[in-house]
Coordinates of N, CA and C in Angstrom, one line a residue:
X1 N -106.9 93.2 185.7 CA -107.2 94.1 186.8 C -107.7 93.4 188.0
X2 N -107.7 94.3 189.1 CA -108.0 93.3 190.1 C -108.9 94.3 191.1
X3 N -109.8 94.0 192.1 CA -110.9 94.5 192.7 C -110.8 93.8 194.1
X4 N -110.7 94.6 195.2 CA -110.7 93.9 196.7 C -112.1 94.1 197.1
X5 N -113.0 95.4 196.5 CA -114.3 95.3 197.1 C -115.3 95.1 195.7
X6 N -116.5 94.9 196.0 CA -117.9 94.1 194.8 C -117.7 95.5 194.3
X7 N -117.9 96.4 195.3 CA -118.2 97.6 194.2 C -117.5 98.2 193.6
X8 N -116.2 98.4 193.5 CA -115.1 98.4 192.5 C -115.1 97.4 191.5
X9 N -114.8 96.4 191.8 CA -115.3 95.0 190.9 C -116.3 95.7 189.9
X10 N -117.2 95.9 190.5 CA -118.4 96.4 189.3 C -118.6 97.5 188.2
X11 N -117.7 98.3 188.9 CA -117.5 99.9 188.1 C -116.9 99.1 187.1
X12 N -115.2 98.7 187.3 CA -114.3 98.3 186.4 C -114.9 97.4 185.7
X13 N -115.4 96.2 185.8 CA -116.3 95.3 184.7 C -117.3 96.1 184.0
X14 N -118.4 97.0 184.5 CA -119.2 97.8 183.7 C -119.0 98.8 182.8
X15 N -118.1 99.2 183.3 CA -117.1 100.2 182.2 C -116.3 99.7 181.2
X16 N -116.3 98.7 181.6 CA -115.5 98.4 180.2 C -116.3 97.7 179.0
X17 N -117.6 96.9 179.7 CA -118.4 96.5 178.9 C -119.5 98.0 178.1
X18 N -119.3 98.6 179.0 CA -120.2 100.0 178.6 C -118.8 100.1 177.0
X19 N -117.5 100.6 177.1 CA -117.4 101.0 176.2 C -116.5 99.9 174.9
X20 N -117.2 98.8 175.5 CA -117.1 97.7 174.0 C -115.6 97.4 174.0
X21 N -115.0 97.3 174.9 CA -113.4 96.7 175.8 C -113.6 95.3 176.2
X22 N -113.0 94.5 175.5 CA -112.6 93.0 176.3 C -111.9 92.8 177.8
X23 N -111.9 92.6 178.9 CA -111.2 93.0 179.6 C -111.3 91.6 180.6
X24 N -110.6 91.4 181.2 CA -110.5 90.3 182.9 C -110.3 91.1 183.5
X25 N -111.1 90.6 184.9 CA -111.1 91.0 186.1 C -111.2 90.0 187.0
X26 N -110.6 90.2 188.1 CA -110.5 88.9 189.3 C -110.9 90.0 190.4
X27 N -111.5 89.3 190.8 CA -112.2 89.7 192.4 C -112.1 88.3 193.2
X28 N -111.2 88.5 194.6 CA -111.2 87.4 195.2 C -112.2 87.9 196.3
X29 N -113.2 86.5 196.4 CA -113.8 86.3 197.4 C -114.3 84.9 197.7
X30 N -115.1 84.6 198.4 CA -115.0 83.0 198.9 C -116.8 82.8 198.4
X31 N -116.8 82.2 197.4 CA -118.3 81.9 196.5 C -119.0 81.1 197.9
X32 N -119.0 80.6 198.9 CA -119.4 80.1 200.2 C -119.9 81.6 200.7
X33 N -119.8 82.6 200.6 CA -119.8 84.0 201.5 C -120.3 85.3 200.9
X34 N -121.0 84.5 199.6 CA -121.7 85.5 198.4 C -123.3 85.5 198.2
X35 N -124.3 84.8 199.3 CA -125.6 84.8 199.1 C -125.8 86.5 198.8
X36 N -125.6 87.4 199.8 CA -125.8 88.8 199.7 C -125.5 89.8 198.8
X37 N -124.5 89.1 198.1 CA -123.7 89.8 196.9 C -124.3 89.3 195.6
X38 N -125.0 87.9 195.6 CA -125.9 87.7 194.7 C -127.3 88.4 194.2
X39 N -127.3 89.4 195.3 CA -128.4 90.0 195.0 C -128.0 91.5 194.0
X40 N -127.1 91.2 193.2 CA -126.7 92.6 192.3 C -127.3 92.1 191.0
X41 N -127.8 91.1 190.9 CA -127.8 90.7 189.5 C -127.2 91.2 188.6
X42 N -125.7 91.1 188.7 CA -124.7 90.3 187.6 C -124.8 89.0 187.9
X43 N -124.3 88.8 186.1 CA -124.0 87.6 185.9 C -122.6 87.5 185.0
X44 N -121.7 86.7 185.9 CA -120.3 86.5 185.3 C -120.3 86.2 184.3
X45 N -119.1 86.7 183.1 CA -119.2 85.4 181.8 C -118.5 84.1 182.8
X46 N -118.0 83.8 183.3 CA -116.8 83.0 183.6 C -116.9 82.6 185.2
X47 N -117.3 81.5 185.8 CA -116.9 81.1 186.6 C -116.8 79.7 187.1
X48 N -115.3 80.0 187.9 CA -114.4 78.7 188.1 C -113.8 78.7 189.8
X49 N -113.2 77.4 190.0 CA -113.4 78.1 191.8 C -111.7 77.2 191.6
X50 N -110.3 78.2 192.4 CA -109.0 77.9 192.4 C -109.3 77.3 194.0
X51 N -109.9 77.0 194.8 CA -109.3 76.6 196.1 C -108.6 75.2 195.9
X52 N -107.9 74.5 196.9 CA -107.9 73.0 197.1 C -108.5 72.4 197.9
X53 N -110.0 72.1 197.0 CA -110.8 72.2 197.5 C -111.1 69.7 198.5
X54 N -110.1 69.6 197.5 CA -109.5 68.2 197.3 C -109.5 67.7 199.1
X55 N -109.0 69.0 199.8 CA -108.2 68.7 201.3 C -109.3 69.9 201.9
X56 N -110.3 69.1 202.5 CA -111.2 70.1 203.3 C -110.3 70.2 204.5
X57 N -109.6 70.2 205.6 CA -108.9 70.8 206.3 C -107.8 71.7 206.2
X58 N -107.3 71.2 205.2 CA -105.9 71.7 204.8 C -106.2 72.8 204.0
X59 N -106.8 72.2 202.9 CA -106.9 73.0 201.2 C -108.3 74.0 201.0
X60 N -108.9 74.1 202.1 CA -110.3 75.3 202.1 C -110.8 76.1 203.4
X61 N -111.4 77.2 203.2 CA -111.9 77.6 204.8 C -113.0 78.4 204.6
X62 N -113.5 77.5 205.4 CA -115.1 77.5 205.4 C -115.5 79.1 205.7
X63 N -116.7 79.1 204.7 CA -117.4 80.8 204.9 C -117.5 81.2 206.2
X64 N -117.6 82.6 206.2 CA -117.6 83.6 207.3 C -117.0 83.4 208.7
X65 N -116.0 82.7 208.5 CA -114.6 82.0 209.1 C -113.3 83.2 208.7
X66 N -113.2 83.8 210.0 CA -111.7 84.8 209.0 C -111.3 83.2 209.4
X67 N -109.9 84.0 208.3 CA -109.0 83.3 208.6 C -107.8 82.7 210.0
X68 N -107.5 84.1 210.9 CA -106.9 83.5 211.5 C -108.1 82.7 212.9
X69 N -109.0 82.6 212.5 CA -110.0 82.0 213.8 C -110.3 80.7 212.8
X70 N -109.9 80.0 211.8 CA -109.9 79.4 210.8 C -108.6 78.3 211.5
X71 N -107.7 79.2 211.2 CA -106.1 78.4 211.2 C -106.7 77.4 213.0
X72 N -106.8 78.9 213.9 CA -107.3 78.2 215.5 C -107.9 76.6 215.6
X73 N -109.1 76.8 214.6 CA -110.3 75.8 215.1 C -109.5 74.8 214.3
X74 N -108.5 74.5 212.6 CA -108.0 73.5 212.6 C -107.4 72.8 213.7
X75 N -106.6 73.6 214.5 CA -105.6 73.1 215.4 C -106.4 72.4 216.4
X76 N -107.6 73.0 217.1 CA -108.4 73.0 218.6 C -109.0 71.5 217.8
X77 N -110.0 71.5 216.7 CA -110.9 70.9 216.3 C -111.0 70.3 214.9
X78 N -110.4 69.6 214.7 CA -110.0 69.6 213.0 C -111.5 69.0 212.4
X79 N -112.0 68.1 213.1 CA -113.5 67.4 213.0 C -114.4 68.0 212.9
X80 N -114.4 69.3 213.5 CA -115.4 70.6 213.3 C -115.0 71.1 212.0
X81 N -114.0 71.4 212.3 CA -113.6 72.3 211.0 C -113.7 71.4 209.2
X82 N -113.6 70.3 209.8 CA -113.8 69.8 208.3 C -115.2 69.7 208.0
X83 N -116.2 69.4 208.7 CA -117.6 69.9 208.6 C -118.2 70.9 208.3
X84 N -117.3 72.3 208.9 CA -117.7 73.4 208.4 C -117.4 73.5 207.0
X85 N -116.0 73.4 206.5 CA -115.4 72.9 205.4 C -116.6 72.5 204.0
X86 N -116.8 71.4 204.7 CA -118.0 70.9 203.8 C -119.0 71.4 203.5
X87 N -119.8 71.9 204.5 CA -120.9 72.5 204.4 C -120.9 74.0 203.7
X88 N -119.2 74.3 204.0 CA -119.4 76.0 202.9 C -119.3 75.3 201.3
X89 N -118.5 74.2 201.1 CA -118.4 73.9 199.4 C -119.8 73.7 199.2
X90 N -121.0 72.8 200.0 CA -121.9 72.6 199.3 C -122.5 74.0 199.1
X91 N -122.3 75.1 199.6 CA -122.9 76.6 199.6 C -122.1 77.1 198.2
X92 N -121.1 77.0 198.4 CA -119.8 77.5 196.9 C -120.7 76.8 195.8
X93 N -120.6 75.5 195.6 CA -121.3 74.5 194.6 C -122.9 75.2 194.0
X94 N -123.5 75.6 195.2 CA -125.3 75.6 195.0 C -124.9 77.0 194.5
X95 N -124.1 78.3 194.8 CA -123.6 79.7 194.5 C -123.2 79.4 192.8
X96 N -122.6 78.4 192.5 CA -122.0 78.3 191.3 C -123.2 77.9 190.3
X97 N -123.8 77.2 190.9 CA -124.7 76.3 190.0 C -126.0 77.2 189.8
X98 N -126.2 78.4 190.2 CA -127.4 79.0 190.4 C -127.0 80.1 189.3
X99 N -125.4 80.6 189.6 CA -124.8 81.6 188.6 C -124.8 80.7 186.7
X100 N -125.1 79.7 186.9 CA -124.7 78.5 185.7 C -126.2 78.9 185.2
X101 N -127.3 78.7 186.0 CA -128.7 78.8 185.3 C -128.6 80.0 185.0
X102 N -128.1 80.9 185.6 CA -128.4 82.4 184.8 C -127.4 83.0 183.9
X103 N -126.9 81.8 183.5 CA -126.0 82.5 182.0 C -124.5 82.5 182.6
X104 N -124.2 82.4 183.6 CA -122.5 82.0 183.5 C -121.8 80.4 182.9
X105 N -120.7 80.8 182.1 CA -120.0 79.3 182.0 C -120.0 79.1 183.2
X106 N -119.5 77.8 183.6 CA -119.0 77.7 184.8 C -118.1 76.2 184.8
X107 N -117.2 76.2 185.1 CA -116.3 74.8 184.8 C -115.4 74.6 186.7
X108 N -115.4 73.1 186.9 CA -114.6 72.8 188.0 C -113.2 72.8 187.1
X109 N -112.2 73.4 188.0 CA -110.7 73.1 187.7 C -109.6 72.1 187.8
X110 N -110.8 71.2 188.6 CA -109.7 69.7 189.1 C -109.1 69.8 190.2
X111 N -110.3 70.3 191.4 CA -110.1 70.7 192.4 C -110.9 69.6 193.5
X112 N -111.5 68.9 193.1 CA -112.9 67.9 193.4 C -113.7 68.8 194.2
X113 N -114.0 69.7 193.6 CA -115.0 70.5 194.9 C -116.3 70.1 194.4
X114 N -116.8 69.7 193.5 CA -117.6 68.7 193.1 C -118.4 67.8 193.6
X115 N -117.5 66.9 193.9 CA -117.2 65.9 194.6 C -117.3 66.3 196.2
X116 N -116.8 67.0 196.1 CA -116.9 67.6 198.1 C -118.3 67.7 198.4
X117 N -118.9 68.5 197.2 CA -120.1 69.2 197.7 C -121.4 68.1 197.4
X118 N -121.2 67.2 196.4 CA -122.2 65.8 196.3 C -121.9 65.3 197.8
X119 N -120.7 65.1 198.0 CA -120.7 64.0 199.6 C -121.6 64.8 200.8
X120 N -121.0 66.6 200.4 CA -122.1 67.3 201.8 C -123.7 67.7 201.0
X121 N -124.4 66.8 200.2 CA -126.0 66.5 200.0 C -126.3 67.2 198.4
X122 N -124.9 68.3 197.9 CA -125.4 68.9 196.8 C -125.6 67.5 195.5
X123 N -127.0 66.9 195.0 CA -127.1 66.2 194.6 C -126.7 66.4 192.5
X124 N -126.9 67.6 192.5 CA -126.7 68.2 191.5 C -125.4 68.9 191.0
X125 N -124.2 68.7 192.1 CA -123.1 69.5 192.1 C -122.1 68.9 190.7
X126 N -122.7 67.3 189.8 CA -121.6 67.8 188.9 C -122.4 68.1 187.5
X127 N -123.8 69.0 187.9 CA -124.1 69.8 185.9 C -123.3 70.7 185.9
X128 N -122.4 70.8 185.9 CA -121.5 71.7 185.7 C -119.7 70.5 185.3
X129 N -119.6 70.7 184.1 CA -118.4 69.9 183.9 C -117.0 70.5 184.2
X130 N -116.3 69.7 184.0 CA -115.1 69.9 184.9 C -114.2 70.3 183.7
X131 N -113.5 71.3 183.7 CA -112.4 71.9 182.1 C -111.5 70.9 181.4
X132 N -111.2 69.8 181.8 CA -110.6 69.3 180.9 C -111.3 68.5 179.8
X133 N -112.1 68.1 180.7 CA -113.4 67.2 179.7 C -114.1 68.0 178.8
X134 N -114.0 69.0 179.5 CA -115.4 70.1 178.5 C -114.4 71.0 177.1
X135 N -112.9 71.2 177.8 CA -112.4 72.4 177.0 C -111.1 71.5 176.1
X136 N -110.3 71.1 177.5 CA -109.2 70.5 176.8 C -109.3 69.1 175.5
X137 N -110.1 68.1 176.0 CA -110.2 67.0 175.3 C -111.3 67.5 174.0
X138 N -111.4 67.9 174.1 CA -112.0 68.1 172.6 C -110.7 68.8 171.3
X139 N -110.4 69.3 171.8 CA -108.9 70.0 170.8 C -108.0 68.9 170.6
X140 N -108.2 67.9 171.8 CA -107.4 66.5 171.6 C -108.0 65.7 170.1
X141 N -109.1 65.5 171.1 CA -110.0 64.7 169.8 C -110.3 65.4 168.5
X142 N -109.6 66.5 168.2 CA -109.8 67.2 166.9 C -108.6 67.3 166.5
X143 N -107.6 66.6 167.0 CA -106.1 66.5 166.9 C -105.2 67.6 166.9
X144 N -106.1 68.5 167.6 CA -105.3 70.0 168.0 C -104.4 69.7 169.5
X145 N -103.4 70.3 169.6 CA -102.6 70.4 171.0 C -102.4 71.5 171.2
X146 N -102.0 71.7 172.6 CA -101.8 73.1 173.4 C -100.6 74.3 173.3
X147 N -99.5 73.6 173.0 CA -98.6 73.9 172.6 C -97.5 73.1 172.2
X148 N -96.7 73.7 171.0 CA -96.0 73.6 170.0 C -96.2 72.1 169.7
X149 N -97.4 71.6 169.2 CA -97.7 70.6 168.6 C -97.7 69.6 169.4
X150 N -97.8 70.0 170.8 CA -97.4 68.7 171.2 C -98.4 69.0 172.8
X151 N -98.9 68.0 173.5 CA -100.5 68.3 174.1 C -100.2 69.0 175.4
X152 N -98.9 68.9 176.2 CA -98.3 69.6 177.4 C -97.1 70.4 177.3
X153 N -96.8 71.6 177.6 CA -95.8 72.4 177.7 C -94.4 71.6 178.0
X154 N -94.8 71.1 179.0 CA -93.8 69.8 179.7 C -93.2 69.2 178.6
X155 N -93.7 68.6 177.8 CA -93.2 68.1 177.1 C -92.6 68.3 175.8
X156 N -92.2 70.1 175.8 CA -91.1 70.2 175.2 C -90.2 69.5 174.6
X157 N -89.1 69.7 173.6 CA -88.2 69.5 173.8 C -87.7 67.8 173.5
X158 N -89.1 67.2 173.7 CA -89.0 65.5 174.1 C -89.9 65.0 172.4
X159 N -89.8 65.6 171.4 CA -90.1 65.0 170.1 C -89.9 64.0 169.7
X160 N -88.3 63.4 169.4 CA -88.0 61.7 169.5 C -88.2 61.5 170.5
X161 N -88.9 61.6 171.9 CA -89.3 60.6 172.5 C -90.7 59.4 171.7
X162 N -91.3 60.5 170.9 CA -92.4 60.1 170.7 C -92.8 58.9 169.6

């Protein structure tokens, strides 16, 4: 299911937990632009952040920045913009990490937003581990793989290679 506003988001998540339904729900919003929206006290099972967060000019845009005044200030100011950049991951990072103390998982994707947010002062931005370390390498080191026996999809197919 999917939700454009919190308060839809919330019905559909509460409703389904009210009547004992497993369910996902994605709500896009920019964890940089949620101080306000923290004050509902939910707490996610699940949170993970999909930006590219890797390319602060390119690959993120900084909170309460629409977008097309976003695209502008790349072009006018790329120096600005990559500062702003920074300074919303270390806001996303301290959003994540606050949702972490109050009972959400929370995993980086391999996005370095991590990393982004330690360089803009979040000194605490990696207690929160990153999914491969935390989820995948352990099924490795239990000699489980992902699929059909073998540790990447990719690599179908490629048996005698091995």
């Amino acid at each position: 299911m999917k939700a454009d506003r919190l308060e839809d988001a919330l019905i559909l998540a509460l409703g389904a937990k009210e009547k004992g339904r497993p369910n996902r729900l994605a709500w896009w919003k920019r964890c940089g632009d949620l101080p306000g929206d923290r004050e509902t006290g939910i707490v996610p099972d699940l949170v993970t952040d999909q930006t590219s967060a890797h390319d602060a000019l390119m690959g993120y845009v900084p909170a309460g920045l629409p977008l097309d005044e976003a695209l502008e200030l790349r072009k006018k100011d790329p120096k600005h913009y990559v500062q702003r950049s920074m300074e919303s991951m270390a806001i996303h990072v301290k959003a994540m990490l606050e949702l972490q103390k109050k009972g959400s998982v929370v995993f980086d994707y391999g996005n370095n937003i991590r990393a982004q947010a330690f360089q803009a002062g979040v000194k605490d931005a990696f207690n929160y581990p990153g999914f491969v370390p935390a989820y995948v390498r352990p099924l490795f080191c239990e000699g489980k793989a992902l699929s059909d026996g073998l540790p990447f999809p990719e690599t179908r197919g490629h048996h005698q290679d091995r």
